[in-house]
């Protein structure tokens, strides 16, 4: 069974309270690690809902969990987990690694990435940690939470990872994630360039590749769109409008040839798209009548954060909204009503 991010978020409070280790499996670039990194502000409230008790327990009612991150793929042997031996009288004991000692001394998220890319010795050493919350006699803090992410378990051979056997899997609470297009749009809104967001909202198939991967070919994924956005944010403000060739070449390096061409074409014609002002303020419906359903949906989504809808509409604007309601299909009219009444 696959879970979208909304379902994962709804179940995490229960799992966190159990202190059981959490394993998130899914394709690359979908935001698996973001679950762990956004969870750090919520765990304390999951464990202790009462603010006064939470402040006493964690030192603050708004306690933010530190994230102690380790990449299993970069641990060459079990010693990177177990620590180093030291003389203890006539015997030896293990000195814990500094990062593990932190997880034993304070409440934190102990985040392991790429577990199924780690060597077998490291994964075997994790058995004790995920099963008994201790290593070499050192116990995790009672409120430390273990989270791991892997690409494996997808039912194909797209990733160079090791299989996790039943004994290994039984030590984790496993979420196989397949975030929806709506998950992405909700998360990315306001965090990514508005034109990129509009393009992906109107073109769901361009968000990420589905199906088989050809070797060495560049494909779009959620991560690559955010990286393209980061690069474009460093460009001059007019770059996207004035340098379509350059935009195509740049986008190609992040999302691949076919997607880059489609995105550049979208940007080239972006100014011709119907705006909220065209419909609500100017009452111009000539171009709106030609819009496809996904383009109407993109326009309606813009209503939600638009200044016009933060206060009561003046009569002319309300009449234009009513005309637009009559123009679209009934299901779109319902969507408009939901959006404008919510804001």
Coordinates of C-alpha atoms in Angstrom, one line a residue, residues 30-310:
X30 CA 10.0 13.3 -3.7
X31 CA 10.8 14.9 -0.3
X32 CA 11.2 11.9 2.0
X33 CA 13.9 13.7 4.1
X34 CA 11.6 16.7 4.4
X35 CA 9.2 14.7 6.5
X36 CA 11.9 14.2 9.1
X37 CA 13.1 17.8 8.9
X38 CA 9.6 19.2 9.3
X39 CA 8.7 16.8 12.0
X40 CA 11.2 18.4 14.4
X41 CA 8.8 21.2 15.5
X42 CA 5.9 18.8 16.2
X43 CA 7.3 15.8 18.0
X44 CA 7.4 17.4 21.5
X45 CA 3.7 18.3 21.2
X46 CA 2.9 14.7 20.0
X47 CA 4.7 13.3 23.1
X48 CA 3.3 15.8 25.5
X49 CA 0.1 17.7 24.4
X50 CA -0.2 19.7 27.6
X51 CA 1.9 22.9 27.2
X52 CA 2.9 23.3 30.8
X53 CA 4.0 19.7 31.1
X54 CA 5.8 20.0 27.8
X55 CA 7.7 23.1 28.9
X56 CA 8.7 21.3 32.1
X57 CA 9.7 18.2 30.2
X58 CA 11.6 19.8 27.3
X59 CA 12.5 23.1 28.7
X60 CA 10.1 24.9 26.4
X61 CA 6.5 24.4 25.1
X62 CA 7.9 25.1 21.6
X63 CA 10.9 22.7 21.9
X64 CA 12.4 22.1 18.4
X65 CA 14.1 18.7 18.1
X66 CA 17.7 18.8 16.9
X67 CA 18.3 16.6 13.9
X68 CA 21.3 14.3 14.1
X69 CA 21.8 13.1 10.5
X70 CA 24.0 10.3 9.4
X71 CA 24.3 8.7 5.9
X72 CA 24.6 5.0 6.2
X73 CA 26.1 4.9 2.7
X74 CA 29.1 6.8 4.1
X75 CA 29.8 4.5 7.0
X76 CA 32.5 2.0 5.9
X77 CA 32.1 -0.4 8.7
X78 CA 30.1 -1.1 12.0
X79 CA 32.7 0.9 14.0
X80 CA 31.1 4.1 12.6
X81 CA 28.0 3.1 14.7
X82 CA 29.5 1.2 17.6
X83 CA 32.3 3.7 18.4
X84 CA 35.9 2.9 19.5
X85 CA 37.1 0.5 22.2
X86 CA 38.9 1.8 25.3
X87 CA 40.6 0.1 28.2
X88 CA 38.4 -0.2 31.2
X89 CA 40.6 -1.8 33.9
X90 CA 41.2 -5.3 32.7
X91 CA 38.4 -5.2 30.1
X92 CA 37.4 -2.9 27.2
X93 CA 34.3 -0.9 26.6
X94 CA 33.1 1.2 23.7
X95 CA 33.3 5.0 23.6
X96 CA 30.2 6.1 21.6
X97 CA 30.6 8.3 18.6
X98 CA 29.9 12.0 19.4
X99 CA 26.7 12.1 17.3
X100 CA 25.3 9.0 19.0
X101 CA 26.2 10.3 22.4
X102 CA 24.1 13.4 21.6
X103 CA 21.2 11.2 20.8
X104 CA 21.6 9.5 24.2
X105 CA 21.9 12.7 26.2
X106 CA 19.1 14.8 24.7
X107 CA 15.8 14.4 22.8
X108 CA 16.5 14.6 19.1
X109 CA 15.7 13.1 15.7
X110 CA 18.3 10.4 14.8
X111 CA 18.0 10.5 11.1
X112 CA 19.6 7.8 8.9
X113 CA 19.6 8.4 5.2
X114 CA 20.3 5.8 2.5
X115 CA 20.2 2.8 4.9
X116 CA 19.8 0.3 2.0
X117 CA 23.0 1.7 0.4
X118 CA 25.0 1.0 3.5
X119 CA 27.4 -2.0 3.8
X120 CA 26.0 -5.2 5.4
X121 CA 28.0 -4.7 8.6
X122 CA 26.5 -1.3 9.3
X123 CA 23.0 -2.5 8.6
X124 CA 23.5 -5.5 10.9
X125 CA 24.7 -3.1 13.6
X126 CA 21.5 -1.1 13.3
X127 CA 19.6 -4.2 14.4
X128 CA 20.3 -3.6 18.0
X129 CA 19.6 0.1 17.7
X130 CA 16.2 -0.3 16.0
X131 CA 15.2 -3.2 18.1
X132 CA 16.4 -2.2 21.6
X133 CA 17.2 1.5 21.3
X134 CA 20.8 1.0 22.4
X135 CA 24.3 0.3 21.1
X136 CA 27.2 -1.3 23.0
X137 CA 25.5 -0.6 26.3
X138 CA 24.6 3.1 25.6
X139 CA 20.9 3.8 25.6
X140 CA 19.1 6.4 23.5
X141 CA 17.4 9.3 25.3
X142 CA 13.8 8.2 26.1
X143 CA 12.4 10.8 23.7
X144 CA 14.8 10.4 20.9
X145 CA 13.1 9.3 17.7
X146 CA 14.8 7.2 14.9
X147 CA 13.8 7.9 11.3
X148 CA 15.4 6.5 8.1
X149 CA 14.8 7.0 4.4
X150 CA 15.6 4.5 1.5
X151 CA 14.9 4.3 -2.2
X152 CA 14.6 0.5 -2.3
X153 CA 11.4 -1.5 -2.1
X154 CA 9.9 0.0 -5.2
X155 CA 9.5 -3.3 -7.1
X156 CA 12.0 -2.4 -9.9
X157 CA 15.7 -2.3 -10.5
X158 CA 16.0 1.5 -10.9
X159 CA 18.2 1.9 -7.8
X160 CA 21.6 0.4 -6.9
X161 CA 20.6 -0.6 -3.3
X162 CA 20.7 -3.7 -1.2
X163 CA 17.5 -5.7 -0.4
X164 CA 16.3 -5.6 3.2
X165 CA 15.4 -9.0 4.5
X166 CA 12.3 -9.8 6.6
X167 CA 14.2 -9.7 9.9
X168 CA 15.6 -6.3 9.1
X169 CA 12.2 -4.9 7.9
X170 CA 10.4 -6.2 11.0
X171 CA 12.4 -3.7 13.1
X172 CA 10.9 -0.7 11.3
X173 CA 7.5 0.9 11.0
X174 CA 7.4 1.2 7.2
X175 CA 5.7 3.8 5.1
X176 CA 5.8 3.3 1.4
X177 CA 5.2 6.8 0.1
X178 CA 3.9 7.9 -3.2
X179 CA 3.0 11.6 -2.8
X180 CA 0.2 13.0 -5.0
X181 CA 0.4 15.9 -7.3
X182 CA -1.8 17.8 -4.9
X183 CA 0.7 17.1 -2.1
X184 CA 3.4 18.8 -4.2
X185 CA 1.2 21.8 -5.1
X186 CA 0.2 22.4 -1.5
X187 CA 3.8 22.1 -0.2
X188 CA 5.4 24.1 -3.0
X189 CA 3.0 27.0 -3.0
X190 CA 4.9 30.1 -1.9
X191 CA 8.2 28.2 -1.8
X192 CA 8.9 28.0 -5.5
X193 CA 8.7 30.5 -8.3
X194 CA 5.1 31.3 -9.2
X195 CA 5.6 30.5 -12.9
X196 CA 7.1 27.2 -12.2
X197 CA 4.3 26.4 -9.7
X198 CA 1.7 27.4 -12.4
X199 CA 3.4 25.2 -15.0
X200 CA 3.5 22.2 -12.7
X201 CA -0.1 22.8 -11.5
X202 CA -1.3 22.8 -15.1
X203 CA 1.0 20.0 -16.3
X204 CA 1.0 17.2 -13.7
X205 CA 2.8 14.8 -16.0
X206 CA 5.8 17.2 -16.1
X207 CA 6.4 17.0 -12.4
X208 CA 8.2 13.7 -12.3
X209 CA 8.9 10.8 -14.6
X210 CA 6.7 7.7 -14.3
X211 CA 7.7 4.4 -15.7
X212 CA 11.1 2.9 -16.8
X213 CA 14.3 5.0 -16.7
X214 CA 16.7 5.0 -19.6
X215 CA 20.3 4.8 -18.4
X216 CA 22.0 8.2 -18.0
X217 CA 19.0 10.2 -19.2
X218 CA 18.0 13.2 -17.2
X219 CA 14.4 13.1 -16.0
X220 CA 12.3 15.6 -13.9
X221 CA 11.6 15.0 -10.3
X222 CA 10.3 17.2 -7.4
X223 CA 13.9 17.8 -6.2
X224 CA 15.1 18.9 -9.7
X225 CA 12.3 21.5 -9.9
X226 CA 13.4 23.1 -6.6
X227 CA 17.0 23.1 -7.8
X228 CA 16.0 24.8 -11.0
X229 CA 14.1 27.3 -9.0
X230 CA 17.1 28.0 -6.7
X231 CA 19.3 28.6 -9.8
X232 CA 16.8 30.9 -11.4
X233 CA 16.5 32.9 -8.2
X234 CA 20.1 34.0 -8.7
X235 CA 19.4 35.2 -12.3
X236 CA 18.4 38.7 -13.2
X237 CA 14.6 39.4 -12.7
X238 CA 14.0 39.6 -16.4
X239 CA 15.9 36.4 -17.3
X240 CA 12.9 34.1 -17.7
X241 CA 11.1 36.6 -20.0
X242 CA 14.0 37.8 -22.1
X243 CA 16.2 34.7 -22.6
X244 CA 14.0 31.8 -23.6
X245 CA 16.9 30.0 -25.4
X246 CA 19.0 30.3 -22.3
X247 CA 16.1 29.2 -20.1
X248 CA 15.6 26.1 -22.3
X249 CA 19.3 25.2 -22.1
X250 CA 19.4 25.7 -18.3
X251 CA 16.2 23.8 -17.6
X252 CA 17.5 20.9 -19.7
X253 CA 20.3 20.3 -17.2
X254 CA 17.8 19.9 -14.4
X255 CA 14.6 18.3 -15.9
X256 CA 15.7 16.9 -19.3
X257 CA 15.1 17.9 -22.9
X258 CA 11.4 17.3 -23.5
X259 CA 10.3 18.9 -20.2
X260 CA 12.7 21.9 -20.7
X261 CA 11.1 22.7 -24.1
X262 CA 7.6 22.5 -22.7
X263 CA 8.5 24.7 -19.7
X264 CA 10.2 27.3 -21.9
X265 CA 7.2 27.4 -24.2
X266 CA 5.0 27.9 -21.2
X267 CA 7.1 30.8 -19.9
X268 CA 7.2 32.3 -23.4
X269 CA 3.3 32.4 -23.5
X270 CA 2.8 33.1 -19.8
X271 CA 2.0 36.8 -20.3
X272 CA -0.9 35.7 -22.6
X273 CA -2.5 33.7 -19.8
X274 CA -5.7 34.9 -18.3
X275 CA -5.2 36.6 -14.9
X276 CA -7.4 37.2 -11.9
X277 CA -7.5 40.8 -12.8
X278 CA -8.7 40.0 -16.4
X279 CA -11.7 38.2 -15.1
X280 CA -12.7 39.8 -11.8
X281 CA -11.6 43.5 -12.4
X282 CA -11.8 43.9 -16.1
X283 CA -14.6 41.5 -16.8
X284 CA -12.8 40.2 -19.9
X285 CA -13.9 36.7 -20.8
X286 CA -12.9 36.3 -24.4
X287 CA -9.8 34.3 -23.6
X288 CA -11.3 32.7 -20.5
X289 CA -13.9 31.0 -22.7
X290 CA -11.1 29.1 -24.5
X291 CA -9.3 27.8 -21.4
X292 CA -9.1 24.0 -20.8
X293 CA -10.2 22.5 -17.4
X294 CA -6.6 22.4 -16.0
X295 CA -6.1 26.0 -17.0
X296 CA -9.3 27.0 -15.3
X297 CA -8.2 25.1 -12.2
X298 CA -4.9 27.0 -12.2
X299 CA -6.7 30.3 -12.4
X300 CA -9.1 29.4 -9.6
X301 CA -6.1 28.4 -7.4
X302 CA -4.9 32.0 -7.8
X303 CA -8.1 33.3 -6.2
X304 CA -7.2 31.9 -2.8
X305 CA -4.1 34.2 -2.2
X306 CA -5.2 37.1 -4.3
X307 CA -5.7 40.5 -2.6
X308 CA -9.1 41.0 -4.2
X309 CA -10.6 38.2 -2.1
X310 CA -9.2 39.2 1.3

